[in-house]
Coordinates of C-alpha atoms in Angstrom, one line a residue:
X1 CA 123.8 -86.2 192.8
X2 CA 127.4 -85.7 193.2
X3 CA 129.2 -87.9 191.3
X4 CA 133.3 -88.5 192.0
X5 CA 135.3 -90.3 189.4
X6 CA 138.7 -91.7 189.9
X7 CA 141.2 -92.5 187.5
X8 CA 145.0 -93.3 187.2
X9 CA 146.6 -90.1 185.1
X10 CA 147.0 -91.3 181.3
X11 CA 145.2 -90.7 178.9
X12 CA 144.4 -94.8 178.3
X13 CA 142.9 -94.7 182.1
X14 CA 141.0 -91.3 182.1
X15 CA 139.3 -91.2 178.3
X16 CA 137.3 -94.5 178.4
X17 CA 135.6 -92.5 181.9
X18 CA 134.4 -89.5 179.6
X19 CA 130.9 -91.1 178.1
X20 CA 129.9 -91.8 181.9
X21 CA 131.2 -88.8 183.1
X22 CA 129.4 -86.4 180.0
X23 CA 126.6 -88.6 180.5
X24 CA 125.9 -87.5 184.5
X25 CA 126.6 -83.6 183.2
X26 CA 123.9 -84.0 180.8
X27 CA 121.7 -85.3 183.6
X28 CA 122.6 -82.5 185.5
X29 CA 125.0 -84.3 188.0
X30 CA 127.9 -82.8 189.8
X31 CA 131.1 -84.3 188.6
X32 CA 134.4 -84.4 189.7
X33 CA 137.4 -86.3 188.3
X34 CA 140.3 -87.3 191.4
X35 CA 143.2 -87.2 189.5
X36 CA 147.0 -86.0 189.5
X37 CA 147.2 -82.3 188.7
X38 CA 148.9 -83.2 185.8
X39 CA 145.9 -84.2 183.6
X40 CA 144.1 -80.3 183.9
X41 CA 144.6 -79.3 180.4
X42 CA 143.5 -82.4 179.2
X43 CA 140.4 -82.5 181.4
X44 CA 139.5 -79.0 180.6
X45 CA 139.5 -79.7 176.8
X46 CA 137.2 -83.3 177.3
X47 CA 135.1 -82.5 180.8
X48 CA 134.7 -78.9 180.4
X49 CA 132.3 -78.3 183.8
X50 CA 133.9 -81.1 185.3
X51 CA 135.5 -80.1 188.9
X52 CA 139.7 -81.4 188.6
X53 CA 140.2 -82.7 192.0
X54 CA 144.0 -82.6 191.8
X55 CA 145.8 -85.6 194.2
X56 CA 148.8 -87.2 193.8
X57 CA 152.2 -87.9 191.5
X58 CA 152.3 -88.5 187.7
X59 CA 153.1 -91.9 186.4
X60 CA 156.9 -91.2 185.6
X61 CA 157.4 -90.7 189.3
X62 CA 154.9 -93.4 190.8
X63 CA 156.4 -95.8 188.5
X64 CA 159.9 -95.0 189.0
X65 CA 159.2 -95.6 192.8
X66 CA 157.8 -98.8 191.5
X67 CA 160.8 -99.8 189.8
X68 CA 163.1 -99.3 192.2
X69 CA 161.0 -101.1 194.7
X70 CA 161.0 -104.4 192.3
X71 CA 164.1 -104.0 189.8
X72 CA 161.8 -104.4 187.0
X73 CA 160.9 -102.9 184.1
X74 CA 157.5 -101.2 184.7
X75 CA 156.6 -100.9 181.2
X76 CA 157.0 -104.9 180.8
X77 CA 155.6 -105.9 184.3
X78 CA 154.9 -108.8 185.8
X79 CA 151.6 -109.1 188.2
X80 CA 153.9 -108.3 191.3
X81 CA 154.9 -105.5 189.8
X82 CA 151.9 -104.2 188.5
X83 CA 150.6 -104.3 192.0
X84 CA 153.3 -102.6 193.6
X85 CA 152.4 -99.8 190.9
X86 CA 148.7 -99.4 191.4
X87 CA 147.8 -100.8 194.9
X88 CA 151.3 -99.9 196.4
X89 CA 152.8 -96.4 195.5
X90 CA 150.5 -94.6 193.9
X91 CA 147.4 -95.4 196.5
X92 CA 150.8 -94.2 198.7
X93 CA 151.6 -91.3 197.0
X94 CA 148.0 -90.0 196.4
X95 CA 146.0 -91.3 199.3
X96 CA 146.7 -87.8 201.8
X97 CA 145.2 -85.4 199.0
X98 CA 142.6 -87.4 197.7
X99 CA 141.3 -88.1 201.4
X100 CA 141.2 -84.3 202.1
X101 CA 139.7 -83.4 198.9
X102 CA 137.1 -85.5 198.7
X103 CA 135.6 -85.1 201.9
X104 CA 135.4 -81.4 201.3
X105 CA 133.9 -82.6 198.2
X106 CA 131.7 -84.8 199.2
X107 CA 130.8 -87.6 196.7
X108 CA 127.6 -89.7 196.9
X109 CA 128.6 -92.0 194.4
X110 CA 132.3 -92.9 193.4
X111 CA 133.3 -94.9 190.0
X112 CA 136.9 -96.0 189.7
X113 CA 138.6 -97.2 186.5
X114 CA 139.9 -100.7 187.0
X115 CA 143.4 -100.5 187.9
X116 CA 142.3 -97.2 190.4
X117 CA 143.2 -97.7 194.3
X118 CA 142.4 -94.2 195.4
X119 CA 138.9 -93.7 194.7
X120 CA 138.2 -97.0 196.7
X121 CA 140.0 -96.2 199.4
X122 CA 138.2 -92.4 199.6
X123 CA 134.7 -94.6 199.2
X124 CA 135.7 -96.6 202.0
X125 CA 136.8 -93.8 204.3
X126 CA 133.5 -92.0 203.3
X127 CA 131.2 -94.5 203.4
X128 CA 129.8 -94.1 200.2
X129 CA 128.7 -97.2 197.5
X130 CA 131.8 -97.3 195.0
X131 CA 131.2 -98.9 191.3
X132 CA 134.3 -100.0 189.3
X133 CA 134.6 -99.5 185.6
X134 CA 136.3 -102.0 183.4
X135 CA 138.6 -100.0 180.5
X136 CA 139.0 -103.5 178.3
X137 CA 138.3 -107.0 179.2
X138 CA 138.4 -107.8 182.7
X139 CA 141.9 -108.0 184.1
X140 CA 143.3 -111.5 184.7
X141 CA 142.5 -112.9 188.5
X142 CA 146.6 -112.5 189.0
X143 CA 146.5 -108.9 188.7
X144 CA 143.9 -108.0 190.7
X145 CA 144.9 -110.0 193.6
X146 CA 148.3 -108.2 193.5
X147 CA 146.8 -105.7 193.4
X148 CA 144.5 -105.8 196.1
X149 CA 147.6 -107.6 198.3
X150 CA 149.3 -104.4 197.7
X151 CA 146.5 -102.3 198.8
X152 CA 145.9 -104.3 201.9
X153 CA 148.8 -103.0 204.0
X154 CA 147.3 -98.8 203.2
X155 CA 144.0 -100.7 204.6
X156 CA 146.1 -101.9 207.2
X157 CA 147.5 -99.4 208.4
X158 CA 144.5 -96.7 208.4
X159 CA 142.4 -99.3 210.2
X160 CA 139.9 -100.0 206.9
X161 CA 138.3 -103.1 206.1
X162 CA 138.0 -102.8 202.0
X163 CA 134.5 -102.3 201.0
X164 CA 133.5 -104.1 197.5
X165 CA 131.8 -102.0 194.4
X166 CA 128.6 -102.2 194.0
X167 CA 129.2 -103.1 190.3
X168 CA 131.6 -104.0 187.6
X169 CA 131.0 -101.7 184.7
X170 CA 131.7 -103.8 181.6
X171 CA 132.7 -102.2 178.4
X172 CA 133.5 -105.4 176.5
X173 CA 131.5 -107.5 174.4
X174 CA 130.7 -110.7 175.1
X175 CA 133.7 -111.9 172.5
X176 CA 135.7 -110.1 174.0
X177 CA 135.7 -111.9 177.3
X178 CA 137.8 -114.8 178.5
X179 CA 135.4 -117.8 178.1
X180 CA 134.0 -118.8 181.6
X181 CA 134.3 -115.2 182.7
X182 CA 131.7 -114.2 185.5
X183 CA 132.2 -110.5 187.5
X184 CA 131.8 -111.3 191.5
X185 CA 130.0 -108.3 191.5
X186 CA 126.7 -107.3 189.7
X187 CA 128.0 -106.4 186.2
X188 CA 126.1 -103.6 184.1
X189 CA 127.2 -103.3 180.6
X190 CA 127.8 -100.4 178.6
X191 CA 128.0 -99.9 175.0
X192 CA 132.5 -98.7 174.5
X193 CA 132.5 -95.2 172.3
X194 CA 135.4 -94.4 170.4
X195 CA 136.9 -91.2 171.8
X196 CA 135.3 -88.4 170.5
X197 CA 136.2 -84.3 171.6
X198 CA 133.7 -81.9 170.6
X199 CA 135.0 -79.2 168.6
X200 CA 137.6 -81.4 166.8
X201 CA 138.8 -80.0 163.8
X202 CA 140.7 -83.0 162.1
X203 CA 139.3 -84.2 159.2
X204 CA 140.6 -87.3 157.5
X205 CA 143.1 -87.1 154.1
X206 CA 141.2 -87.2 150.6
X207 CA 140.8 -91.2 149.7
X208 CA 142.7 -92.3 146.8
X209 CA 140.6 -94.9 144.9
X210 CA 141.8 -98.4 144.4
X211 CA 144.4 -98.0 147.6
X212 CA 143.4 -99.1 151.5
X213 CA 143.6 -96.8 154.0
X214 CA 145.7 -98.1 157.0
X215 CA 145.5 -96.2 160.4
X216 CA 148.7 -97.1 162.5
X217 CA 148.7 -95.8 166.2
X218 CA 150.9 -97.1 169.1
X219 CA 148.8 -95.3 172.0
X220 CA 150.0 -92.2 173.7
X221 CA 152.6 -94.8 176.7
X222 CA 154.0 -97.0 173.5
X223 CA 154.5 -94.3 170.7
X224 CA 158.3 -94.9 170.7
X225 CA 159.4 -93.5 168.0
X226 CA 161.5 -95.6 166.5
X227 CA 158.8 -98.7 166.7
X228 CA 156.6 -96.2 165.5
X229 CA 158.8 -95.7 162.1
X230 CA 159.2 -99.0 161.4
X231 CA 155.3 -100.1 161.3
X232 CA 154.4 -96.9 159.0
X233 CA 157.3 -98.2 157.0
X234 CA 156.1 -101.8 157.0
X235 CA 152.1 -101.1 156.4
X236 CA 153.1 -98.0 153.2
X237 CA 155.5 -100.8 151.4
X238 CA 152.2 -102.4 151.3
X239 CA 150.9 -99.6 148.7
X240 CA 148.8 -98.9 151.2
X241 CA 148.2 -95.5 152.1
X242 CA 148.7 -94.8 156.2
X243 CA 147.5 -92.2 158.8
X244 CA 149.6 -92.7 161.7
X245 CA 149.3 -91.0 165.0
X246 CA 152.0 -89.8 166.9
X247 CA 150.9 -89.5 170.3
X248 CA 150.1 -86.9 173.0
X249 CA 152.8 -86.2 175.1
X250 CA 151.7 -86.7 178.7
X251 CA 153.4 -84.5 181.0
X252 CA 156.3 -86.5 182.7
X253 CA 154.7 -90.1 181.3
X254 CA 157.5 -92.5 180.7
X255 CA 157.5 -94.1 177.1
X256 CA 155.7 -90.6 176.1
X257 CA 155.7 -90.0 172.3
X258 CA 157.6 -87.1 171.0
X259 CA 156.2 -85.5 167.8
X260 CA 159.0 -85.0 164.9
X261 CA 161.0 -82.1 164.4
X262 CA 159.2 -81.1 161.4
X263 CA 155.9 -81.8 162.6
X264 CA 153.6 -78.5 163.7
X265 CA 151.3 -80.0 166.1
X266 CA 148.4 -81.0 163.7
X267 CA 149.4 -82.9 160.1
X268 CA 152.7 -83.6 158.3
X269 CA 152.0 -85.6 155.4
X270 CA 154.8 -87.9 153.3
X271 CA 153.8 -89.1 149.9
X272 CA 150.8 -91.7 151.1
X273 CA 152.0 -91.6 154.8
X274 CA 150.0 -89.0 156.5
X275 CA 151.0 -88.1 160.2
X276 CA 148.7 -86.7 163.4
X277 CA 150.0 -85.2 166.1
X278 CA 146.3 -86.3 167.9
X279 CA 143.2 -86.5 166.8
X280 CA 140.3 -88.0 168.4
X281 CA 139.8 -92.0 167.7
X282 CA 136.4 -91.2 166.3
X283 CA 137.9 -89.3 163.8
X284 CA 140.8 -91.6 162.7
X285 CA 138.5 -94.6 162.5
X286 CA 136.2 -92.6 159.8
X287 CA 136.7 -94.7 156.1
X288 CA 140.0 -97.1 157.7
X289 CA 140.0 -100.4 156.0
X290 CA 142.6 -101.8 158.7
X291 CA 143.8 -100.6 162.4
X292 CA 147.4 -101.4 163.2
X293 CA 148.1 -100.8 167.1
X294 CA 150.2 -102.0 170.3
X295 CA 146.5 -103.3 171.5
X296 CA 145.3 -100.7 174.0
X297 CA 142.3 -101.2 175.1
X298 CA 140.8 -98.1 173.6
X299 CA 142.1 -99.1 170.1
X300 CA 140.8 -102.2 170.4
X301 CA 137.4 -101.2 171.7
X302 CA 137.1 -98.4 169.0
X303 CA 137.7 -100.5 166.1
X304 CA 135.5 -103.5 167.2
X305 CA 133.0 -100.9 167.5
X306 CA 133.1 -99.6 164.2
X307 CA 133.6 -102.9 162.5
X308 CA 137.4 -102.4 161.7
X309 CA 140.0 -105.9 161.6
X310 CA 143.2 -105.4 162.9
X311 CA 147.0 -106.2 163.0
X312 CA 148.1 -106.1 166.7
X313 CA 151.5 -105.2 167.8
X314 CA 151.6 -106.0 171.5
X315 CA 154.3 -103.7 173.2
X316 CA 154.0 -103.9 176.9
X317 CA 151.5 -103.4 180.0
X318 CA 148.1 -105.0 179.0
X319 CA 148.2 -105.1 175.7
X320 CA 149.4 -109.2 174.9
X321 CA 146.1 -109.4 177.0
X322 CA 143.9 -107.5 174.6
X323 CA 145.9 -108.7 171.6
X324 CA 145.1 -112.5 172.6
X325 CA 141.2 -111.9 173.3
X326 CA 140.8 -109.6 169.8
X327 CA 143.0 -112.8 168.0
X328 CA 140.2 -115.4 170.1
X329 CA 137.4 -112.8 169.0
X330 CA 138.8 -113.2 165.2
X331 CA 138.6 -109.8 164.8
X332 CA 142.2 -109.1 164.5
X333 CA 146.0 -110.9 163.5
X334 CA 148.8 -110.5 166.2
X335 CA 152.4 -110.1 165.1
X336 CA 155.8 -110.3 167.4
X337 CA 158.2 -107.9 165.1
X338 CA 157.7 -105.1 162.7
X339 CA 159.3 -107.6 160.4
X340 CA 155.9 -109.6 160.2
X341 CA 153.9 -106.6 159.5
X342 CA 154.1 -106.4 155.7
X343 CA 152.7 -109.9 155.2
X344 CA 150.1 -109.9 158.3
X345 CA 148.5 -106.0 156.6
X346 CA 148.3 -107.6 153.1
X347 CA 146.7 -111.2 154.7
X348 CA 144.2 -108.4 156.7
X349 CA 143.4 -106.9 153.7
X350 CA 142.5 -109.8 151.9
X351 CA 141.1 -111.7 154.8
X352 CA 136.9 -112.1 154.4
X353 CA 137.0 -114.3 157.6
X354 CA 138.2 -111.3 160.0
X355 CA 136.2 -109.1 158.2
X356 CA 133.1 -110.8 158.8
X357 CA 134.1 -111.2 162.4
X358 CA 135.0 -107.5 163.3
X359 CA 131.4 -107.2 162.0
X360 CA 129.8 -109.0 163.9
X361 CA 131.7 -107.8 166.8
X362 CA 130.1 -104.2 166.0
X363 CA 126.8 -105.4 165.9
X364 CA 127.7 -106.3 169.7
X365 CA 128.9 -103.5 171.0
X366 CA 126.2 -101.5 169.2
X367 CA 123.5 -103.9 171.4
X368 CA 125.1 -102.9 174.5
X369 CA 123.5 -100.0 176.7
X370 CA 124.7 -96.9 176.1
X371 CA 126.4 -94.6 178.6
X372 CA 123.4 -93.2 179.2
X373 CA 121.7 -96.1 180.4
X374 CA 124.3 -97.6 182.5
X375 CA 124.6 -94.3 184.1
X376 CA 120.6 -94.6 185.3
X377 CA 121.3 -98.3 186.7
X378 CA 124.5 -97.2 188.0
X379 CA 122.7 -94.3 190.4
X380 CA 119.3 -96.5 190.9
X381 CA 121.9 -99.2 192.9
X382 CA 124.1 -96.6 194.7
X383 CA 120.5 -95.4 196.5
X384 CA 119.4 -99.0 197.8

């Protein structure tokens, strides 16, 4: 079958899609990935015999659009805002291209990311059974009526009645959840993987024995520098010894980390503070005794899955949302300021309770169905 997936372009939108996608190549699906032309390089390093269908802006100029439609800060939005974003200007700005392309394409099955607009609209106009894909737990009933509100007047105006997915792909664990939580549509679960590219070459610093092994990372949206600094210097006056990422500069992403002047694009290593330019989450959470983050949902996903507590650092979009549910969970401490961070990693450390917890929280996600399987149930119920 031919297989379309459609994702907002960042790195946080597009990498939790890769297990589903790499799961339908291995079946011997087409696959294409609807996306800004922006993201090639990245998807021809993690999809290689994926087709890039390339439609519409990047997020620096959707969400500068969006910000001078609301007067807000986009990186600290409220719901209105974040529906102006996602179901306003880019379904807006990317709508044309991906209408064209995927006709010529010709999907039989599209899956969408949550806070994707244009591969439901394409589905819509195409008449083909849509499924939407969860990245972290399910997004607040505020946002996705904004959303949708947004969306309405594109609907609107092209004469479309919004068809509903078929499903709601859920990578969470049950913990993970808000309590009371029920999908409106069929949910099939699947088991989160940490982000893994084939090929990687990064290998983990030597361990020194006796001293915990921190891993700091801010995302690739978040990685301000500055914020950045301070947490490695909070978590290594801990005598803890810390690999801290860097980020991936996206091409023309606001809030886009830029690497140090003295790094070369792999490691640069300080006494006990190692850095990474990027490095695939599977690799970083090999041997970590504690994940300090902003709370993306990948981070979050990845460490529950292999077991690892965490210090969260909320910093903007929906990360106080993951940052609450992992502190319900009890699989991970939430601080305000860098200031707290020095006391919250050596009560982590120290802390049996949220140890315990984050293990249990594995043994969850490891019970989930794997990509693989979710893949089967998702193409069985897109052919009734």
């Amino acid at each position: 079958m031919r297989l379309l997936f459609s994702v907002t372009p960042a790195f946080g939108h597009l990498l939790p899609m890769v297990p589903l996608a790499r799961a339908a190549m291995a079946r011997g699906h087409q696959v294409g990935i609807l996306t800004s032309a922006g993201m090639a390089d990245i998807l021809a390093r993690e999809l290689p015999g994926a087709e890039h269908l390339p439609a519409g802006t990047m997020p620096a100029e959707f969400a500068a659009e969006a910000a001078r439609r609301t007067g807000e800060d986009v990186m600290q939005p409220t719901p209105a805002a974040i529906g102006v974003i996602f179901g306003g200007v880019r379904l807006e700005t990317a709508s044309g291209a991906a209408r064209r392309v995927a006709a010529g394409w010709k999907p039989e099955i599209v899956v969408a990311e949550a806070f994707d607009t244009v591969g439901p609209a394409v589905a819509t106009e195409l008449g083909v059974p849509w499924h939407q894909a969860g990245l972290g737990p399910a997004l607040p009933a505020p946002i996705t009526a904004s959303i949708a509100g947004a969306a309405a007047g594109w609907y609107r105006e092209h004469d479309l009645r919004p068809m509903p997915p078929r499903t709601y792909i859920d990578p969470c664990p049950p913990v993970m959840q808000e309590p009371g939580w029920h999908s409106p549509v069929r949910r099939v679960p699947v088991r989160s993987e940490p982000h893994a590219t084939p090929g990687s070459a990064w290998t983990p610093p030597a361990r020194i024995p006796g001293r915990p092994r921190v891993l700091v990372t801010l995302g690739t949206v978040f990685s301000d520098q500055a914020v950045l600094e301070e947490a490695v210097r909070a978590v290594a006056s801990t005598g803890a010894t810390v690999i801290a990422t860097v980020g991936m500069a996206l091409r023309e992403a606001p809030g886009s980390a830029r690497a140090p002047a003295s790094d070369t694009g792999s490691v640069r290593s300080t006494g006990s503070v190692h850095f990474v330019r990027f490095a695939p989450m599977e690799r970083l959470m090999a041997d970590v005794d504690l994940v300090i983050s902003a709370g993306g949902s990948g981070t979050v996903l990845a460490a529950m899955s292999r077991g690892v507590p965490m210090v969260l650092w909320p910093q903007g979009a929906d990360q106080p949302i993951n940052a609450a549910r992992a502190r319900a969970a009890g699989v991970a401490a939430v601080v305000g300021h860098g200031a707290e961070l020095p006391g919250a990693v050596i009560s982590a450390l120290a802390d049996e309770n949220l140890r315990s917890a984050a293990a249990s929280a594995a043994r969850q996600v490891a019970a989930l169905p794997s990509a693989d399987e979710a893949l089967t149930e998702i193409v069985n119920l897109s052919t009734v």
